[in-house]
Short mmCIF file of N, CA and C in Angstrom, two decimals:
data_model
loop_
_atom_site.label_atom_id
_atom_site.label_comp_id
_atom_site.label_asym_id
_atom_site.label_seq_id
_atom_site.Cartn_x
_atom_site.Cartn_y
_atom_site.Cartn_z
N UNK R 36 12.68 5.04 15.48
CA UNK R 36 13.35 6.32 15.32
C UNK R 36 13.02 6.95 13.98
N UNK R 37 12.76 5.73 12.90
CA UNK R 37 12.64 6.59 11.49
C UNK R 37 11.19 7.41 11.78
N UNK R 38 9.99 6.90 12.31
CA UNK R 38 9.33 7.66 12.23
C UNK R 38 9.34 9.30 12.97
N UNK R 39 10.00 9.22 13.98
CA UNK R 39 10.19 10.45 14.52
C UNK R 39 10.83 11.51 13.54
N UNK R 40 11.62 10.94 12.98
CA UNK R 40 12.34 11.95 12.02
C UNK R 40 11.40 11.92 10.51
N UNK R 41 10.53 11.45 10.27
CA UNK R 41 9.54 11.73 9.23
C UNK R 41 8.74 12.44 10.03
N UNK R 42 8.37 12.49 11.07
CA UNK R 42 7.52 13.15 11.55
C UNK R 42 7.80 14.45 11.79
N UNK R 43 9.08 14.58 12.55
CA UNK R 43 9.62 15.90 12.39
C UNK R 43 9.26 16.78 11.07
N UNK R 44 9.39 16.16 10.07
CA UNK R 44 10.01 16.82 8.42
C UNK R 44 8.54 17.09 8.33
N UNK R 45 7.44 16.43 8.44
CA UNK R 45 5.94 16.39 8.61
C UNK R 45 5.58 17.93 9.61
N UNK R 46 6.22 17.74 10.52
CA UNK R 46 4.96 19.01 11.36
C UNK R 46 6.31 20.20 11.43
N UNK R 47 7.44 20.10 10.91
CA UNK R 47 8.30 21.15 10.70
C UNK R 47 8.03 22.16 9.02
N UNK R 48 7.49 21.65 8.03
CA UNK R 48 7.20 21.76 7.01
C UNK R 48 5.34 22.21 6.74
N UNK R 49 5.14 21.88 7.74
CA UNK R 49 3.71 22.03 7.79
C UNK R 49 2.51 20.88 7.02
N UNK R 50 3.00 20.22 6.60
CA UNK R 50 2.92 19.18 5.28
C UNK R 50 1.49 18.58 6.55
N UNK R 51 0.68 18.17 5.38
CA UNK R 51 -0.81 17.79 6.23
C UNK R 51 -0.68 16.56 6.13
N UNK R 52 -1.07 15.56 7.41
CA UNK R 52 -0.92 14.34 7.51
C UNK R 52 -1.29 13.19 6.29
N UNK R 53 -2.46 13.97 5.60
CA UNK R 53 -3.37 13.22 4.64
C UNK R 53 -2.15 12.60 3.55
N UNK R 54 -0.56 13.46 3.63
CA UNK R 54 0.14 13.24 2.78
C UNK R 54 0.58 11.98 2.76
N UNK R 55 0.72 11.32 3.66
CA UNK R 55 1.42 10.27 4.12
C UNK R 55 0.00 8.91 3.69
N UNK R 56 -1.28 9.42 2.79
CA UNK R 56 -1.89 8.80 2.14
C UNK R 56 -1.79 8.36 0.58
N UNK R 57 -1.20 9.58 0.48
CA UNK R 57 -0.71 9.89 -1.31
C UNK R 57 -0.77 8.53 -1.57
N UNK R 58 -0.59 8.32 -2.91
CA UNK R 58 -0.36 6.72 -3.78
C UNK R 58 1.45 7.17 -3.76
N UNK R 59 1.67 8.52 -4.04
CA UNK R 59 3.50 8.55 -4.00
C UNK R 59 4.28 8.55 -3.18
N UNK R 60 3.87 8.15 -1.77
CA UNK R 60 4.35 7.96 -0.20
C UNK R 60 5.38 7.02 -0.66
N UNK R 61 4.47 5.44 -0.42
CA UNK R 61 5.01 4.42 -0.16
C UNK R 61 6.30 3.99 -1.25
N UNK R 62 6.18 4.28 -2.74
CA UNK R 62 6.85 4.27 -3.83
C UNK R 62 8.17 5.29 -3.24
N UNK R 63 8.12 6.39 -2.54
CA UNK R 63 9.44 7.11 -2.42
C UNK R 63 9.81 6.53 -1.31
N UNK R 64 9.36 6.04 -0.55
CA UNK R 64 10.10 5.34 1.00
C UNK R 64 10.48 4.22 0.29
N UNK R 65 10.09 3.29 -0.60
CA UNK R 65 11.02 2.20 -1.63
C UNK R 65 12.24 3.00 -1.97
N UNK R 66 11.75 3.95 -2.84
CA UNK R 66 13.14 4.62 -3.70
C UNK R 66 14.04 4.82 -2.93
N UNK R 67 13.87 5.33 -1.46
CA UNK R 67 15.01 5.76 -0.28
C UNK R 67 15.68 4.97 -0.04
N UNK R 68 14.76 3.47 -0.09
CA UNK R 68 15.48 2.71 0.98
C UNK R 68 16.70 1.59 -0.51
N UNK R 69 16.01 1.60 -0.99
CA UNK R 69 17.03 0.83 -2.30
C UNK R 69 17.69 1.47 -2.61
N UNK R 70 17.80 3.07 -2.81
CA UNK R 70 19.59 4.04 -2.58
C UNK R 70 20.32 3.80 -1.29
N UNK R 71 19.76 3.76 -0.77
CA UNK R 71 20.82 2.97 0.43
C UNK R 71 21.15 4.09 1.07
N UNK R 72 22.46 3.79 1.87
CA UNK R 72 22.88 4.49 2.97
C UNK R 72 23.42 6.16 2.46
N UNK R 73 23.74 5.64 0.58
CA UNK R 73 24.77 6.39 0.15
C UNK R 73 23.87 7.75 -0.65
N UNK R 74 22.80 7.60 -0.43
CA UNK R 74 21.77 8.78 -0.64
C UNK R 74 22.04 9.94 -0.03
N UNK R 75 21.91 11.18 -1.05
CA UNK R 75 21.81 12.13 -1.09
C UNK R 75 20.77 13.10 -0.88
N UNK R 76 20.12 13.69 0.16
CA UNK R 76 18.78 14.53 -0.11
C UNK R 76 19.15 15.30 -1.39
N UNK R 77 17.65 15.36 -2.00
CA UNK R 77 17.79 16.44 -2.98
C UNK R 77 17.85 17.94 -2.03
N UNK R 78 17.92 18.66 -2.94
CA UNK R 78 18.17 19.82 -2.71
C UNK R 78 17.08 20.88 -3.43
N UNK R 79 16.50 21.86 -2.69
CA UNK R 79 15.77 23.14 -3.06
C UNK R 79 15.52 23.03 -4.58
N UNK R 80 16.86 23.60 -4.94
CA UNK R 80 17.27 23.88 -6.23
C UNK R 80 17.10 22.49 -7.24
N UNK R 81 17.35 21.50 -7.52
CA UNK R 81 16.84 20.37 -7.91
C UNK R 81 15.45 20.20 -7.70
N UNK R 82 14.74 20.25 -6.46
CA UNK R 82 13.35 19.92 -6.77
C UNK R 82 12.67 21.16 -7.43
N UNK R 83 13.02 22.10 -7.20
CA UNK R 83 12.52 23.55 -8.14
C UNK R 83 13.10 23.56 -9.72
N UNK R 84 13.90 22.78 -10.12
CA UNK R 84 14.75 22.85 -11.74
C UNK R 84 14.03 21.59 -12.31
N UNK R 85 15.37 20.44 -12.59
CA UNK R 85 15.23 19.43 -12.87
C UNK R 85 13.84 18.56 -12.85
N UNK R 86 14.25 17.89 -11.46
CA UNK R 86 13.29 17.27 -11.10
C UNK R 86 11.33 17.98 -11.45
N UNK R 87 11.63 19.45 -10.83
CA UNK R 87 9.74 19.88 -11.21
C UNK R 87 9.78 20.03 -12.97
N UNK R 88 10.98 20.19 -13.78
CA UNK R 88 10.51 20.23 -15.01
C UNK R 88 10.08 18.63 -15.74
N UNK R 89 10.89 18.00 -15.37
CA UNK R 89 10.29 16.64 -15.49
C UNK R 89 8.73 16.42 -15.55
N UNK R 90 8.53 16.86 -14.16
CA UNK R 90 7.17 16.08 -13.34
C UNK R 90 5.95 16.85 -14.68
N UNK R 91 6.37 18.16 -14.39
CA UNK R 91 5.47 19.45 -15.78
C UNK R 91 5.38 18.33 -17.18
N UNK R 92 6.83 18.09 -17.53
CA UNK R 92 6.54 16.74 -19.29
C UNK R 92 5.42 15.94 -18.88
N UNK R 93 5.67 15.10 -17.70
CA UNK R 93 4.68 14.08 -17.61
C UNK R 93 3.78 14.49 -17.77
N UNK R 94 3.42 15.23 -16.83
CA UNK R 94 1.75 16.00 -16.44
C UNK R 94 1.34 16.20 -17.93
N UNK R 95 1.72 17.29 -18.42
CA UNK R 95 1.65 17.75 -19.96
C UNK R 95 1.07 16.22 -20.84
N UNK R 96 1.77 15.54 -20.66
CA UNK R 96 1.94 14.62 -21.77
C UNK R 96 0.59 13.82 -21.27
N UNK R 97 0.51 13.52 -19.89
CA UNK R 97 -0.98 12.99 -19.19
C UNK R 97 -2.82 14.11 -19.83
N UNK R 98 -2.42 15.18 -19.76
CA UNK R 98 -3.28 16.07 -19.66
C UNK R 98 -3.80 15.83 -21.47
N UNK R 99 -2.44 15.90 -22.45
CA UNK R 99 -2.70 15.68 -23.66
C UNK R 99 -3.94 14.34 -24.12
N UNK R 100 -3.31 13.71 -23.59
CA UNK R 100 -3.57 11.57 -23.47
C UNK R 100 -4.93 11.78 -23.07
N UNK R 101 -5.49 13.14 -21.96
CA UNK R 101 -6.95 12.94 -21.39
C UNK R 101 -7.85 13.94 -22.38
N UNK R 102 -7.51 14.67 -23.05
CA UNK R 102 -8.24 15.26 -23.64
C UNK R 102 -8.49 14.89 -24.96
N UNK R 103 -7.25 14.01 -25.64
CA UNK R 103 -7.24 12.97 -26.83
C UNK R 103 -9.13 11.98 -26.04
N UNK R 104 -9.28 11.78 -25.06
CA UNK R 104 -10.18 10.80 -24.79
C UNK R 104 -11.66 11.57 -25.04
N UNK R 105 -11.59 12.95 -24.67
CA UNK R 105 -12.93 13.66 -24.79
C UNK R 105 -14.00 13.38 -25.87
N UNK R 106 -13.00 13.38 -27.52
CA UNK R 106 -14.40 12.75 -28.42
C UNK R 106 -14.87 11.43 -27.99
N UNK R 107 -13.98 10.79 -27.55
CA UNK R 107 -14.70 9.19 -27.15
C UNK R 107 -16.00 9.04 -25.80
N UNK R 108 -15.40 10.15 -24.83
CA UNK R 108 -16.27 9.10 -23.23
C UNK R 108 -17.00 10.17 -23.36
N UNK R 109 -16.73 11.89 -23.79
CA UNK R 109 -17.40 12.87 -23.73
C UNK R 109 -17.12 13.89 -22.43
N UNK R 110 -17.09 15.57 -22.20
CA UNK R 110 -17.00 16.14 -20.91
C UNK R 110 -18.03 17.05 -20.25
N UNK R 111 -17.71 17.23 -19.33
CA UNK R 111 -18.98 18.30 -18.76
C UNK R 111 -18.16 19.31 -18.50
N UNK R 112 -17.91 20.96 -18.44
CA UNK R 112 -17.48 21.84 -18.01
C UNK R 112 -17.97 22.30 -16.87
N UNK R 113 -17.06 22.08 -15.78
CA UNK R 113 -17.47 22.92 -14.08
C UNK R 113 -16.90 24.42 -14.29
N UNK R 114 -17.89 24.95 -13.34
CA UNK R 114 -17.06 26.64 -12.98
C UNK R 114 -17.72 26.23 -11.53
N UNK R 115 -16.38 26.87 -10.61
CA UNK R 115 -16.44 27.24 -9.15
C UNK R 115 -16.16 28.38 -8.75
N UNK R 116 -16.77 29.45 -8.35
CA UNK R 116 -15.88 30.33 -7.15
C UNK R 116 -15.53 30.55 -6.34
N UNK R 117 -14.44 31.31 -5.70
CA UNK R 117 -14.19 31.38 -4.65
C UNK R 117 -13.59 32.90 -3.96
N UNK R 118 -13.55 32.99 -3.12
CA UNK R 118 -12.85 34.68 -2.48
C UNK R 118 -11.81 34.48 -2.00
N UNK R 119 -10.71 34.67 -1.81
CA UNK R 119 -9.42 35.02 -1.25
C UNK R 119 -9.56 36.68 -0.57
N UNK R 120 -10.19 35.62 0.91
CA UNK R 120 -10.25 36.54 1.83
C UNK R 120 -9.22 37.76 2.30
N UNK R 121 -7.85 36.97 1.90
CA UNK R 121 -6.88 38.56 2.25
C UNK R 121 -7.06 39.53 1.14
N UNK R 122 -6.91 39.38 -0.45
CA UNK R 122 -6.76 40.11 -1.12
C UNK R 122 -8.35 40.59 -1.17
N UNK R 123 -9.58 40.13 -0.54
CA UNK R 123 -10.50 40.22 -1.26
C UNK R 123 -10.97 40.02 -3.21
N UNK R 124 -9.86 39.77 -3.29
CA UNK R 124 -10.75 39.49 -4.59
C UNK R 124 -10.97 37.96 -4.99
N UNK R 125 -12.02 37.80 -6.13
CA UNK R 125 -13.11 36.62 -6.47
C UNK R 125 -12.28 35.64 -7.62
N UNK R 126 -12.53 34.93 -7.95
CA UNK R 126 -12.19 33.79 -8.81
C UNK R 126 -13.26 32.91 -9.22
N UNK R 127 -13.16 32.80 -10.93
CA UNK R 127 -13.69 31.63 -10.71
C UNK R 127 -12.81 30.84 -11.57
N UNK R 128 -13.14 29.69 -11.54
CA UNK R 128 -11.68 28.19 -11.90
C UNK R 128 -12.90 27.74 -12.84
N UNK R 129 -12.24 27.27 -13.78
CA UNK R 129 -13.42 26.32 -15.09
C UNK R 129 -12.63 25.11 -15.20
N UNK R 130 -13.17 24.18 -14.71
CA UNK R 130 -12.45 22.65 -14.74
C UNK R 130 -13.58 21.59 -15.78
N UNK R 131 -12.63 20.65 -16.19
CA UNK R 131 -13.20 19.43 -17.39
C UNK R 131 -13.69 18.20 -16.58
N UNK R 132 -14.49 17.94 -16.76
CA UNK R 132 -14.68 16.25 -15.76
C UNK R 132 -15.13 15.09 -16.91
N UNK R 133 -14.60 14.20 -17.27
CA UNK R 133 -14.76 13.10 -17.81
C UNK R 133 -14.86 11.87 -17.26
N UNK R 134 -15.13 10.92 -17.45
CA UNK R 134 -15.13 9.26 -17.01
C UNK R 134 -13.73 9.11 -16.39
N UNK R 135 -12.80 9.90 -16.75
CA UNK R 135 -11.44 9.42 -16.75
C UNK R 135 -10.91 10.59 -15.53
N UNK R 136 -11.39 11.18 -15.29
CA UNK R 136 -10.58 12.17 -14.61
C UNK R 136 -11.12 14.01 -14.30
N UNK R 137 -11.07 14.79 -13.55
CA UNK R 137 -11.00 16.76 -13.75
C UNK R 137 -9.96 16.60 -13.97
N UNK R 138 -9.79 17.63 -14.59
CA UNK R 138 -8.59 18.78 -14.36
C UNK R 138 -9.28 20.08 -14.62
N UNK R 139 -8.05 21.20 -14.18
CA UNK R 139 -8.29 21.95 -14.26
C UNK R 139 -8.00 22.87 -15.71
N UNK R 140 -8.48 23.40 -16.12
CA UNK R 140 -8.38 24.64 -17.25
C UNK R 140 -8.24 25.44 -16.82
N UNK R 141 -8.59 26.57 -16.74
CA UNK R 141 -8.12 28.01 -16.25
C UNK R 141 -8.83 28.60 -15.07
N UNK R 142 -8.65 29.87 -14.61
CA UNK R 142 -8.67 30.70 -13.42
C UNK R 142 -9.14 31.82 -14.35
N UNK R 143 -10.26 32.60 -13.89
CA UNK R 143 -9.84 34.42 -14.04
C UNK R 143 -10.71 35.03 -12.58
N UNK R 144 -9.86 36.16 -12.67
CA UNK R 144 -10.33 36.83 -11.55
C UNK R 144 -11.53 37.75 -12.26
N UNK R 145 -12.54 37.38 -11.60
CA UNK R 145 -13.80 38.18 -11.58
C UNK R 145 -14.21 39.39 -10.81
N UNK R 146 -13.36 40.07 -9.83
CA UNK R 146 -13.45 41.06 -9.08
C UNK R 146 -14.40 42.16 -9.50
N UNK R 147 -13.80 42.27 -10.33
CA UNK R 147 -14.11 43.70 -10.90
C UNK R 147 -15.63 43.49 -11.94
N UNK R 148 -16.17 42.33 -11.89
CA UNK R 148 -17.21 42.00 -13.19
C UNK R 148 -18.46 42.31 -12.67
N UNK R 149 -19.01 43.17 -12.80
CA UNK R 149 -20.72 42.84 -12.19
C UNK R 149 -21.36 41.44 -11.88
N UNK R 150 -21.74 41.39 -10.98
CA UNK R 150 -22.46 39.89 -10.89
C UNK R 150 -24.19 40.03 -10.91
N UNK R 151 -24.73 40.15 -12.08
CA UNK R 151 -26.14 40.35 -11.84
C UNK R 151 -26.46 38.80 -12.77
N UNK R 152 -27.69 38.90 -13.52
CA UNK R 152 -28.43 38.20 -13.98
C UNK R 152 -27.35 37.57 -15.51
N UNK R 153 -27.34 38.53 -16.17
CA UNK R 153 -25.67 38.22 -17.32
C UNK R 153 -24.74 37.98 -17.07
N UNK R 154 -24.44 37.20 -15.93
CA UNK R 154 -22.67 37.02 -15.25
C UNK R 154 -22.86 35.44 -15.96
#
């Protein structure tokens, strides 16, 4: 029965199966089941406050820790673009790749930029 009702929350939410691969699946189906019966769903408002400002410190504090590593392993800078077919307009994303990890750096919208030989 539990799976039916994960599954529900799965194709009611739209949530893509691949999720149920995450490394943070199995760790929150622990956390559920060791609160016990007397668990509370979070709520909207908690995972949008609290809880996502949390997750932002970590991240932050991860992102710091990976770029502290750059004089050591060294990085390469990616640029990708892409179109966002409804609005029509272009993007491109400039991401870091190291031994250790991408992330991303920034976004600008390029719409409006000439794209010739100097882009």
């Amino acid at each position: 029965m539990l799976g039916r009702y994960v599954g529900k929350w799965f194709y009611d939410k739209g949530i893509p199966f691949d999720a149920a691969n995450s490394p943070y699946y199995p760790p929150m189906v622990s956390a559920i089941q060791r609160a016990g019966p007397e668990v509370k769903p979070l709520t909207a408002y908690e995972l949008s406050g609290l809880i996502l400002n949390e997750e932002e410190v970590e991240v932050t504090k991860w992102i710091e820790e990976y770029k502290q590593s750059w004089p050591r392993t060294g990085l390469s800078l990616i640029s990708d673009s892409w179109l966002n077919k409804v609005s029509k307009k272009e993007f491109l994303n400039f991401l870091a790749y190291s031994p250790i990890g991408t992330i991303f750096l920034s976004s600008k919208d390029v719409s409006r930029i000439k794209k010739d030989a100097n882009f």
